[in-house]
Coordinates of C-alpha atoms and ligand atoms in Angstrom, one line a residue:
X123 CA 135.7 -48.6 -48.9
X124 CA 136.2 -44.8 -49.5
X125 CA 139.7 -45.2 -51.5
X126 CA 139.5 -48.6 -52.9
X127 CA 140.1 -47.8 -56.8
X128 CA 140.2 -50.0 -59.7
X129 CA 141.0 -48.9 -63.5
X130 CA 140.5 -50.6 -66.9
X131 CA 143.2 -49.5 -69.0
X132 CA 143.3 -50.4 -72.7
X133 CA 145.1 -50.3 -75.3
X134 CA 143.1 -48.7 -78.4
X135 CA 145.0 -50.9 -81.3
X136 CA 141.5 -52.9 -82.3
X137 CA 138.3 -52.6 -81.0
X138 CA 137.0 -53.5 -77.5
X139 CA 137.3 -57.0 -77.1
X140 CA 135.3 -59.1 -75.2
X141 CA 137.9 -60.3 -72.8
X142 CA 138.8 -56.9 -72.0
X143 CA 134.8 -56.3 -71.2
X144 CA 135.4 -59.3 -69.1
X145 CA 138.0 -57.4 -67.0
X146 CA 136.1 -54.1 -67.2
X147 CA 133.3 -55.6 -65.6
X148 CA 135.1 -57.3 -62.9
X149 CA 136.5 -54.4 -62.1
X150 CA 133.2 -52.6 -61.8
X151 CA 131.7 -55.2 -60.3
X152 CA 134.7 -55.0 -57.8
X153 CA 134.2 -51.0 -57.0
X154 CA 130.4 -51.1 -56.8
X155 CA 130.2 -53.7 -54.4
X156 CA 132.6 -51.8 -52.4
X157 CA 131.7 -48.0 -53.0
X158 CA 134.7 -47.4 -54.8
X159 CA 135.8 -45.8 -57.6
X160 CA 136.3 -47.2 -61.3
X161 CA 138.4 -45.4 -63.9
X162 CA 139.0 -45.8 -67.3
X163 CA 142.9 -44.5 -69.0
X164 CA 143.3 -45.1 -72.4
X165 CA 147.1 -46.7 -72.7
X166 CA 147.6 -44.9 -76.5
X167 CA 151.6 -44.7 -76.3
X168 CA 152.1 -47.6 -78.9
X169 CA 151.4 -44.4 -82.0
X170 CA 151.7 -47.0 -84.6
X171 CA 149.2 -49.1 -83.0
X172 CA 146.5 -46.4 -81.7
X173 CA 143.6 -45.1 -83.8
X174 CA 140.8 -42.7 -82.7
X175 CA 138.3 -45.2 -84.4
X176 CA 139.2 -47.6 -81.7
X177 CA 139.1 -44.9 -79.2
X178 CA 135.7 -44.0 -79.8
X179 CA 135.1 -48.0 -80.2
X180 CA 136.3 -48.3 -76.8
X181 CA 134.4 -45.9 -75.5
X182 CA 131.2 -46.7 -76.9
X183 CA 131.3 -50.1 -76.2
X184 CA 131.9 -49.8 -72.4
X185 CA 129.2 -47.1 -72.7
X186 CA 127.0 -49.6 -74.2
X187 CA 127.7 -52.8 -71.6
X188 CA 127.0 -49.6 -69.1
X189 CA 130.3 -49.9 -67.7
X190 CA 130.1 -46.4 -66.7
X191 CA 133.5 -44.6 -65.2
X192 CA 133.9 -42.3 -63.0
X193 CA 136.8 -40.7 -64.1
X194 CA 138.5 -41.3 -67.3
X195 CA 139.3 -38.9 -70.5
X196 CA 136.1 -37.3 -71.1
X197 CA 134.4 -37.1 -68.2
X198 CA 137.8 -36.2 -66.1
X199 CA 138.8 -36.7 -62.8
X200 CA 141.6 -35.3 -59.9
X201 CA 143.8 -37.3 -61.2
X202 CA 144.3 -36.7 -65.2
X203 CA 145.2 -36.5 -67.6
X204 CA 143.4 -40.3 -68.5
X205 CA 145.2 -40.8 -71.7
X206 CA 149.0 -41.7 -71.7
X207 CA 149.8 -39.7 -74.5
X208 CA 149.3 -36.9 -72.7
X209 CA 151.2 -37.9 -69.5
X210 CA 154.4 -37.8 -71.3
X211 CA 156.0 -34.8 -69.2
X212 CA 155.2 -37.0 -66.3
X213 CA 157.4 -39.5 -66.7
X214 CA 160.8 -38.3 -66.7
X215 CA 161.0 -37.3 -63.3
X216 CA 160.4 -40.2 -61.8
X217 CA 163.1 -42.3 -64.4
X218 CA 165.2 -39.7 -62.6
X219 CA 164.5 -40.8 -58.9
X220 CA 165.0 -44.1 -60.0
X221 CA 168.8 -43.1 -61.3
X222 CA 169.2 -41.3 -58.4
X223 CA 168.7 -43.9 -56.0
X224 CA 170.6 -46.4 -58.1
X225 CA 167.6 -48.9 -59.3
X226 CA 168.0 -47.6 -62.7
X227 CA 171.4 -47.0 -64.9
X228 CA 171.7 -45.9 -69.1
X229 CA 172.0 -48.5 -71.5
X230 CA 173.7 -47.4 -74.6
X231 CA 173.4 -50.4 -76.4
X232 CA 172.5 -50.2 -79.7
X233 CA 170.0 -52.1 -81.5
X234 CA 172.5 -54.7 -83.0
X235 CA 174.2 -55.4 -79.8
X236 CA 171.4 -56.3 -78.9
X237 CA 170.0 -58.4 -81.2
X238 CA 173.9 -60.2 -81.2
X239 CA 173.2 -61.2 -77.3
X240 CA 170.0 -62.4 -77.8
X241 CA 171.5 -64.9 -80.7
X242 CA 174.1 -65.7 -78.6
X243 CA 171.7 -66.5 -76.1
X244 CA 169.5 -68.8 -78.6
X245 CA 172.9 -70.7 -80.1
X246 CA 173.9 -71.7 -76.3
X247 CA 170.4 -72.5 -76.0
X248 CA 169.8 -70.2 -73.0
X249 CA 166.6 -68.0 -72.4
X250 CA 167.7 -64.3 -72.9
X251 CA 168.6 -61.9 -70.1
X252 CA 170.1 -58.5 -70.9
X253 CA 174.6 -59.1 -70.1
X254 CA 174.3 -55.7 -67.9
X255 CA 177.0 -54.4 -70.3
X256 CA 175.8 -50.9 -69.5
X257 CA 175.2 -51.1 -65.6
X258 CA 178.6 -50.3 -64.5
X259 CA 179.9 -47.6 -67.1
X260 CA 182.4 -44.6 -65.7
X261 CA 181.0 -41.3 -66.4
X262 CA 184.0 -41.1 -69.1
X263 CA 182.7 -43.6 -70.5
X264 CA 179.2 -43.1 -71.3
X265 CA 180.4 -39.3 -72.4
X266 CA 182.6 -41.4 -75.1
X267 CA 178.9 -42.9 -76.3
X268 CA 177.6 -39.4 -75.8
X269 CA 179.7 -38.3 -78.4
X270 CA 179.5 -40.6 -80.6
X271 CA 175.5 -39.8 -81.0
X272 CA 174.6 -42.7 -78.7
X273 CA 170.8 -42.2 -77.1
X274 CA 170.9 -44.3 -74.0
X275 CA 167.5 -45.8 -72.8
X276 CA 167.3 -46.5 -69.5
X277 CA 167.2 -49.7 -67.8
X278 CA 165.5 -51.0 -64.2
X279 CA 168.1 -52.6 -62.2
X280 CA 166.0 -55.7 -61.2
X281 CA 168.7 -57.3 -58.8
X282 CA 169.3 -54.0 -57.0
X283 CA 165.5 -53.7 -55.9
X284 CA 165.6 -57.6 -55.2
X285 CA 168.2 -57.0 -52.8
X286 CA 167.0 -54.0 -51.5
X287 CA 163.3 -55.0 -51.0
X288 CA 163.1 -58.9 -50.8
X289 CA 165.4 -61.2 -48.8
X290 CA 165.4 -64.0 -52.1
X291 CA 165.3 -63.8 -55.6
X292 CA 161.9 -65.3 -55.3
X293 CA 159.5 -62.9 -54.8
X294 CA 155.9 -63.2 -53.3
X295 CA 152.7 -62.0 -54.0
X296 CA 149.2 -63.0 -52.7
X297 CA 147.1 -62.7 -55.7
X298 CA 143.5 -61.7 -55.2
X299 CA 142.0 -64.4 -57.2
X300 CA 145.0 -66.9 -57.3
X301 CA 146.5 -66.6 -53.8
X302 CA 150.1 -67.3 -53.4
X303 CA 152.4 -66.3 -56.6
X304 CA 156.2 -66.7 -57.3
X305 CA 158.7 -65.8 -59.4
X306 CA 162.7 -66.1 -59.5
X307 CA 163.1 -62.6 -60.0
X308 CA 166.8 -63.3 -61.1
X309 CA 165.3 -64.5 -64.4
X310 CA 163.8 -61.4 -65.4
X311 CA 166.7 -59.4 -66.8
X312 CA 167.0 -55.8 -66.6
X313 CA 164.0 -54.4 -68.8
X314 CA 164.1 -50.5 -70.4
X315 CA 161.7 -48.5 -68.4
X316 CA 162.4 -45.3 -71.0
X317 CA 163.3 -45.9 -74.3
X318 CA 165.8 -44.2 -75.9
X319 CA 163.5 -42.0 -78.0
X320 CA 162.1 -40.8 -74.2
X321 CA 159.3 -42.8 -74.6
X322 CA 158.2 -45.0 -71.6
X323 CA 157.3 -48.8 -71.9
X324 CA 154.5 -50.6 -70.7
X325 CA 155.5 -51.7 -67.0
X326 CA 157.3 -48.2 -65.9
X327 CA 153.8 -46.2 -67.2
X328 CA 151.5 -48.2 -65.5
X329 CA 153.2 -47.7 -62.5
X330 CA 153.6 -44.8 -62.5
X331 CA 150.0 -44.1 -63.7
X332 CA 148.7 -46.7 -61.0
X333 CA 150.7 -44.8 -58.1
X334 CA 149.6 -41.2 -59.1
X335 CA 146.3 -42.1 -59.6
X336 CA 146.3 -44.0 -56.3
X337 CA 144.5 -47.4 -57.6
X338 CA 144.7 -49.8 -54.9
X339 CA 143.6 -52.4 -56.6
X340 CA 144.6 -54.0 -60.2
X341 CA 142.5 -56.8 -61.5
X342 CA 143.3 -57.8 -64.9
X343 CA 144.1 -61.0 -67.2
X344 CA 146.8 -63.3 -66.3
X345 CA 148.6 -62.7 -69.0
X346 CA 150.3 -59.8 -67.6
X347 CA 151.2 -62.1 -64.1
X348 CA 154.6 -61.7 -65.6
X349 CA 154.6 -58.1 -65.5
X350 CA 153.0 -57.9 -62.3
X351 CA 156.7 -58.9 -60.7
X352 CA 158.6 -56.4 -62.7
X353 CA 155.9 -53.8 -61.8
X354 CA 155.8 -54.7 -57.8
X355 CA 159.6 -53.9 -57.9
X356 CA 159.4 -50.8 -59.5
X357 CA 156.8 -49.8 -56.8
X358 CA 159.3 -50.7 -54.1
X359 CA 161.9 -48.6 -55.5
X360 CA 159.9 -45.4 -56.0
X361 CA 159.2 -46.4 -51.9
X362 CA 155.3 -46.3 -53.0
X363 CA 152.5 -48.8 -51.5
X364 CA 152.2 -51.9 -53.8
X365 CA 148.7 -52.1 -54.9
X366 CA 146.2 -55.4 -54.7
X367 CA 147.0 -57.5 -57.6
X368 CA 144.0 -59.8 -58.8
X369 CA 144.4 -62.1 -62.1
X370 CA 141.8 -63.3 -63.7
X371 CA 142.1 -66.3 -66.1
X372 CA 141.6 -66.3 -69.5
X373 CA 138.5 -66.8 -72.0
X374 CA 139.5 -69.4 -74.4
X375 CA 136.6 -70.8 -77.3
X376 CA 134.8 -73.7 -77.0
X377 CA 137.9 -75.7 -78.9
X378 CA 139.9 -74.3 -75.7
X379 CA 142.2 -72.5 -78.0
X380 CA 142.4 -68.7 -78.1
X381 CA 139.5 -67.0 -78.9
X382 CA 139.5 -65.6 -82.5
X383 CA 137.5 -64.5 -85.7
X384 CA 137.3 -67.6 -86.7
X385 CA 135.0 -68.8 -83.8
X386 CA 133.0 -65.6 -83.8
X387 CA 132.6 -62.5 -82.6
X388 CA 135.1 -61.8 -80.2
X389 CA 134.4 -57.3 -80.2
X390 CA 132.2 -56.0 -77.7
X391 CA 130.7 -54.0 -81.1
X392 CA 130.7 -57.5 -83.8
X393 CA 128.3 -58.8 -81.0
X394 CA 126.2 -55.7 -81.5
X395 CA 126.3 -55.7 -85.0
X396 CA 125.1 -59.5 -84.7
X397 CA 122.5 -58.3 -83.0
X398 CA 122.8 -59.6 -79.7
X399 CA 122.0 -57.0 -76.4
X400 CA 124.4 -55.3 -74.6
X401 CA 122.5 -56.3 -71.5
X402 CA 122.7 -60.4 -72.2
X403 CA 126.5 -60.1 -73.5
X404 CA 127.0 -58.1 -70.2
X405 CA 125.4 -60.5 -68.1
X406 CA 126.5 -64.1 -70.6
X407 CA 130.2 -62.0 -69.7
X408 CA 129.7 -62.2 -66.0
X409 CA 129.7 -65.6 -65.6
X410 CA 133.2 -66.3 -67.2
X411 CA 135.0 -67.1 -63.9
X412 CA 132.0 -65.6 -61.5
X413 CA 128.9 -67.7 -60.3
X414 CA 126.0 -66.1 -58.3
X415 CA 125.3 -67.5 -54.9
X416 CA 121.4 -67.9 -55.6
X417 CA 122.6 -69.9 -58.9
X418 CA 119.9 -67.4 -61.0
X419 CA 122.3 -66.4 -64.1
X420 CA 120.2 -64.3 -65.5
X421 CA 120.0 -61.4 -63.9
X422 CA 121.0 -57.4 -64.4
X423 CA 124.2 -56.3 -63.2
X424 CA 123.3 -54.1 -60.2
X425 CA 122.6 -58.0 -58.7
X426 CA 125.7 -59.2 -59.5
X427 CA 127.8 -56.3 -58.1
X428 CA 125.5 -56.9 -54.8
X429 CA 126.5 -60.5 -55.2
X430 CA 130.0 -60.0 -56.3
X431 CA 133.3 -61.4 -54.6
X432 CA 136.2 -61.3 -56.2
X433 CA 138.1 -63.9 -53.9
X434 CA 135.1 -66.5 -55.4
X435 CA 136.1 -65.8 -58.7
X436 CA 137.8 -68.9 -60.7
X437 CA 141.0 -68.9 -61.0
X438 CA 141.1 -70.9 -63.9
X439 CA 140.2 -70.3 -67.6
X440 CA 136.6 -70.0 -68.9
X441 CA 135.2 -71.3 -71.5
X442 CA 133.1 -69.1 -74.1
X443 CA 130.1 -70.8 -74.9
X444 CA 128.0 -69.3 -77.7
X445 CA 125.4 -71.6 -77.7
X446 CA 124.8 -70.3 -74.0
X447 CA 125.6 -66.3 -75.4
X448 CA 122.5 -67.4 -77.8
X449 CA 120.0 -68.9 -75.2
X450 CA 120.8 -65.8 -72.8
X451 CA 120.3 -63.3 -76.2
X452 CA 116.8 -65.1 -76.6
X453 CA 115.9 -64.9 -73.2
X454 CA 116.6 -61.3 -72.9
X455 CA 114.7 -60.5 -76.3
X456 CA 111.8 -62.1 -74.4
X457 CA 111.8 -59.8 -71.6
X458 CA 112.3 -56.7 -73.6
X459 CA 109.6 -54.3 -73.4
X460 CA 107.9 -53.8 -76.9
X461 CA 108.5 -50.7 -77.1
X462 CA 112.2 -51.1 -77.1
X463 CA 112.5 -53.9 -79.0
X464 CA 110.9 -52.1 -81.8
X465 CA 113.5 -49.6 -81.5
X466 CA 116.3 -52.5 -81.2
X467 CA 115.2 -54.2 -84.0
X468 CA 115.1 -51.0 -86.6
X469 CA 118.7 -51.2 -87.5
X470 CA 118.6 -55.3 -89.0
X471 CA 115.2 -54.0 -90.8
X472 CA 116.6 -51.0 -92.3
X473 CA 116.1 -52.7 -96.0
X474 CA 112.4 -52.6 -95.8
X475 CA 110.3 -49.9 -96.2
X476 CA 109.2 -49.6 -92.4
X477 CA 106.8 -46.1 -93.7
X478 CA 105.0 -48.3 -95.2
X479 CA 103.4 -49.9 -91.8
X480 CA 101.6 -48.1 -88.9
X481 CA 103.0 -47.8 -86.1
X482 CA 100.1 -50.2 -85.0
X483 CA 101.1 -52.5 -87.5
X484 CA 104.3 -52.8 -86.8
X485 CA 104.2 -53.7 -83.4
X486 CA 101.8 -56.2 -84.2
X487 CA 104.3 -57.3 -86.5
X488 CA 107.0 -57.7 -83.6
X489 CA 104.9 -59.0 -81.2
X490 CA 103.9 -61.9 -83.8
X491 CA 107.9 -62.8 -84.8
X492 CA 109.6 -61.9 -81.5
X493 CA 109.1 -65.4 -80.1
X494 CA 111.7 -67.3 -82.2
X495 CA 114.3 -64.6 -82.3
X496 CA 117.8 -65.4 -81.1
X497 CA 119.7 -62.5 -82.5
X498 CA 118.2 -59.5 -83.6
X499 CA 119.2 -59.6 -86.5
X500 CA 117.1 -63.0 -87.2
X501 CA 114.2 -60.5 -87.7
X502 CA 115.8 -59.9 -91.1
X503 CA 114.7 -62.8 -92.6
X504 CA 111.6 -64.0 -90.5
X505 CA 109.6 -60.2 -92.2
X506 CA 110.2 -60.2 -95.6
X507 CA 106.7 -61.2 -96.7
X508 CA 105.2 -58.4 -94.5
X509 CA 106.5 -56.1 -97.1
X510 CA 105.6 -55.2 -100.7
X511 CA 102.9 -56.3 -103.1
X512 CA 104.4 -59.6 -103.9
X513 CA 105.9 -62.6 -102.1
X514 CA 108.7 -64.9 -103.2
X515 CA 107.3 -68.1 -103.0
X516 CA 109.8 -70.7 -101.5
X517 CA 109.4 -73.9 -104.1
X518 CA 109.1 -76.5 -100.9
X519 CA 105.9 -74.5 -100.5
X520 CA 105.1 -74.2 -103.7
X521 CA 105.8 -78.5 -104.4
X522 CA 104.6 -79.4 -100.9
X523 CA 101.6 -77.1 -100.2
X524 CA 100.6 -74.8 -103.1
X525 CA 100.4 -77.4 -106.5
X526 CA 98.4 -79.8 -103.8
X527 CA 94.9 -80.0 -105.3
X528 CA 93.7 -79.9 -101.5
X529 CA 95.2 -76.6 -101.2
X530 CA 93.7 -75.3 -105.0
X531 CA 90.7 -75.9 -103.6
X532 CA 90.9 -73.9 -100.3
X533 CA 92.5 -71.0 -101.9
X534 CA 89.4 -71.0 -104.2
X535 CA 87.2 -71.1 -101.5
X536 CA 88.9 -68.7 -99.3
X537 CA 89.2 -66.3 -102.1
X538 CA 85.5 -66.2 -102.1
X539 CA 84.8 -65.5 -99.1
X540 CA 87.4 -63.8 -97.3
X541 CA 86.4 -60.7 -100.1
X542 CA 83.6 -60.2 -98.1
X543 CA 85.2 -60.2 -94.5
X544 CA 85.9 -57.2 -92.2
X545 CA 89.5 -57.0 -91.5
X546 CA 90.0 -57.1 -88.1
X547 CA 91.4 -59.4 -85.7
X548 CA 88.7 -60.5 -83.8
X549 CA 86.2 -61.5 -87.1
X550 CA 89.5 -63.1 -89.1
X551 CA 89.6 -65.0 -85.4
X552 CA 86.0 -66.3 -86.0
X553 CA 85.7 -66.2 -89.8
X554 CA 89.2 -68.5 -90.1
X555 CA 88.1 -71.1 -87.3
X556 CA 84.4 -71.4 -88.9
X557 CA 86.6 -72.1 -92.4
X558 CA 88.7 -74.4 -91.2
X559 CA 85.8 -75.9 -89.6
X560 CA 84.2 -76.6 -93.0
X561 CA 87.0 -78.0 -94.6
X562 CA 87.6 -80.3 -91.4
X563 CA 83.9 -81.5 -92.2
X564 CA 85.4 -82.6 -95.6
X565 CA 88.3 -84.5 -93.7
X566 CA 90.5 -81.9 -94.3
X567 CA 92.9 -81.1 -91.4
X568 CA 92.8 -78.3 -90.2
X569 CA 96.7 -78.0 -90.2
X570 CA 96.3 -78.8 -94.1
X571 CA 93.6 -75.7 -94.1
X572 CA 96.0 -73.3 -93.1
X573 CA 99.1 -74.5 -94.7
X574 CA 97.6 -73.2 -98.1
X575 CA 96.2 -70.0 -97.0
X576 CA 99.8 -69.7 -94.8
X577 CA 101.6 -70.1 -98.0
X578 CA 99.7 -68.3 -100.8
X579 CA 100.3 -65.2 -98.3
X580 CA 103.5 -65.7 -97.3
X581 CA 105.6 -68.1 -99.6
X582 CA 106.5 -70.3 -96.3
X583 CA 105.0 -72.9 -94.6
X584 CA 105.8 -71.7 -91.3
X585 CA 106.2 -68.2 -89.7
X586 CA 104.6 -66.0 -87.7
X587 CA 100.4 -66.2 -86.4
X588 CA 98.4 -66.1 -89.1
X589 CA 95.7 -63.9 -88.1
X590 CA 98.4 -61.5 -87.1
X591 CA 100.0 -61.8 -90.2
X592 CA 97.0 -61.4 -92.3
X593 CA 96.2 -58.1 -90.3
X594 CA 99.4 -56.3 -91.0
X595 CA 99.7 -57.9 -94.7
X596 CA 95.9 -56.3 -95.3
X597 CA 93.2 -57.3 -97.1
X598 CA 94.2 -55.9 -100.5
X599 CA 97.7 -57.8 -100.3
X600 CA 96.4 -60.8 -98.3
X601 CA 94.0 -61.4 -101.3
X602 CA 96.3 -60.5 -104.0
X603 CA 98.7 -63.3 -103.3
X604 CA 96.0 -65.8 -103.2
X605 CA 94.7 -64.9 -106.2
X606 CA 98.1 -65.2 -107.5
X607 CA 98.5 -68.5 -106.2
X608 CA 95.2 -70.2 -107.9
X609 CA 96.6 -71.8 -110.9
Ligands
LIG783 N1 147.2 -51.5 -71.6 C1 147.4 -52.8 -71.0 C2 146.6 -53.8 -71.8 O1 145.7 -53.5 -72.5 C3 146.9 -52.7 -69.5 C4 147.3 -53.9 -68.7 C5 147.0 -53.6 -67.3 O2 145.9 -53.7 -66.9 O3 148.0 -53.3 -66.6 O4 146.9 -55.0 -71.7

């Protein structure tokens, strides 16, 4: 579909949030599988709230998941500006069409008076709608108001458009995901569209923003199903064409409460920093609410936009499983390419001296510890006896394995020996087989064999393959440690 456009459009006042991924991805999803076009407006017009750190967050982040746009603030677009801030000229003229036509009227009210009606309300134990004081005042009188330093804001007349555009105060919409929606429209209260400072709110910018930069369709979190109501009238009374309204449902944490800090990572850039990929948070991300037809969940997102329908998309909420977010991360690591996952895994090994490996040594050194990983950042602890002279010896390995007499004796032996062997994989291959061998003759598993040689070298009792880790570790270190660990 040549004009089919969707937007993400958030709000920088924290960092890019995983739910809001969720939505940017849908919406992607949505426009690739269609040939449309995906745009990205930063909604900054909350100043207090807005930084450029979680601009740039944003930004990055979407970058990262490659949620690319195809217009938006940097890269631009026929319809800018992308950023609200910057749209504020914009605005006024069609609050004006909106007073002309009688769907909008000044509210003078001040902050008090307001805040008296809405205690009213509570006392009489009614849910607050604005009294309309405002909707009916003479030009005399809102000259009076004038003068007396009285900024009005302006205020959508919702009952006007309701008569105007819908034969009931209930008014219809068929929801892209959640088909037939409702709402008593008379329930809604006549909302500010401008404040009084000239400022717009929420529901008349997106509108307006949505109808100049002609996205026909708006897929986004229930939470704003509300809205969607205020916003469809609005359309009708600017005589515009309503877009496609899709809600998604929400992501909630395994307790089915809101998803917060306190169950995890909840920023696009925390799961980063964890050290899980972009590519398995993308893909873990796609299957809150969508489920591909060949039932394969793993797979990149160029699939899934081929597979993608947004009228099979749940309608209810998802639940955020990390314990799947994990499996998927370790899958992924699995089928990275080495090369990359060397790259990937510098930042969670920036406290060890990586100069002092070859590069040959330090792949080895991934390819032996990349099996277990999870996160990336488990790397952090599964290396540390790859680097310096000396290892910290973990005292179940020292009680268990290294004060065993058993193992005494094969540190002895191996000590003796391995002085004299060539320090290359394929001859510690044969030379550690023909030792364990000899102990075995002894009665000494072979298990047994390599526990003390595993943790002389490396302080653990389990960890990476030995012959692997003996190569990196060298000769000079491997056999250092030993000696250290003869009594
Ligand atoms: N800035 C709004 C938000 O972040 C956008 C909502 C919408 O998609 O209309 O919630």
């Amino acid at each position: 579909m040549e004009d089919l456009r969707v937007r993400i459009a958030p709000s920088p006042s924290g960092n890019l949030h995983v739910g809001t991924a969720r939505t940017a991805l849908f919406n992607y999803l949505f426009a690739k599988k269609h040939g449309g076009k995906f745009v990205l407006r930063i909604e900054d017009t909350d100043a207090e709230r807005t930084s450029q750190e979680y601009i740039d967050n944003i930004f990055d982040s979407l970058k990262a998941l490659g949620l690319n746009w195809d217009e938006g603030p940097d890269v631009g677009g026929d319809y800018g500006p992308y950023t609200q801030s910057e749209r504020f000229d914009i605005y006024p003229k069609y609050v004006q069409e909106l007073l002309d036509k009688g769907f909008a009227y000044e509210c003078f009210c001040t902050p008090e008076e307001l805040e008296a009606e809405k205690e009213e309300a509570a006392k009489n134990k009614k849910a607050y709608v604005y009294s309309k004081k405002c909707e009916n005042l003479t030009e005399e009188e809102k000259a009076k108001l004038r003068a007396e330093g009285r900024k009005p804001a302006i205020r959508f007349s919702v009952e006007k458009a309701q008569k105007a555009f819908h034969e009931s105060p209930i008014v219809h919409f068929e929801d892209l995901v959640k088909g037939d929606l409702h709402q008593d429209v008379s329930l809604i209260g006549d909302f500010v569209i401008m404040k009084s400072n000239g400022s717009p709110t929420y529901n008349f910018a997106v509108v307006i923003d949505d109808m100049l930069m002609k996205i026909s369709h708006i897929i986004r979190g229930e939470d704003h199903i509300s809205n969607t109501f205020k916003q469809i009238l609005i359309y009708e009374a600017l005589g515009a064409e309503v877009p496609k309204f899709g809600h998604l449902g929400m992501i909630l944490a395994p307790d089915r409460s809101k998803l917060s800090k306190r169950h995890g990572a909840t920023a696009v850039s925390e799961f980063v920093e964890k050290g899980y990929l972009t590519d398995a948070l993308i893909n873990f991300v796609a299957l809150l609410g969508w489920a591909p037809s060949d039932g394969v969940e793993i797979k990149p997102v160029e699939e899934i936009a081929a597979d993608f329908r947004i009228g099979e998309v749940s309608s209810s909420n998802s639940i955020f499983e990390y314990d799947k977010l994990n499996w998927m991360n370790s899958q992924y690591i699995k089928m990275l390419d080495i090369e990359d996952l060397k790259e990937k895994l510098k930042p969670f090994l920036k406290d060890y001296d990586l100069s002092s490996l070859t590069d040959e040594q330090y792949t080895k050194m991934v390819e032996i510890t990349r099996e277990p990983l999870t996160l990336l950042s488990d790397i952090t602890n599964d290396v540390t006896y790859f680097f310096g002279k000396d290892v910290e010896i973990d005292p179940q390995a020292q009680a268990d394995v290294l004060d065993t007499e058993v193992s005494q004796d094969v540190l002895k032996t191996f000590l003796e020996q391995a002085k004299d062997w060539d320090w290359t994989e394929e001859n510690l291959h044969e030379k550690l087989e023909a030792f364990r061998g000899f102990y075995k003759e002894k009665g000494i598993k072979p298990k047994v064999t390599m526990w003390a040689i595993r943790a002389a070298v490396t302080g653990r009792t389990r960890g990476a393959d030995m012959v692997g880790t003996l190569e990196v570790i060298g000769k000079d270190t491997a056999l250092y440690r030993v000696q250290k660990a003869i009594k």
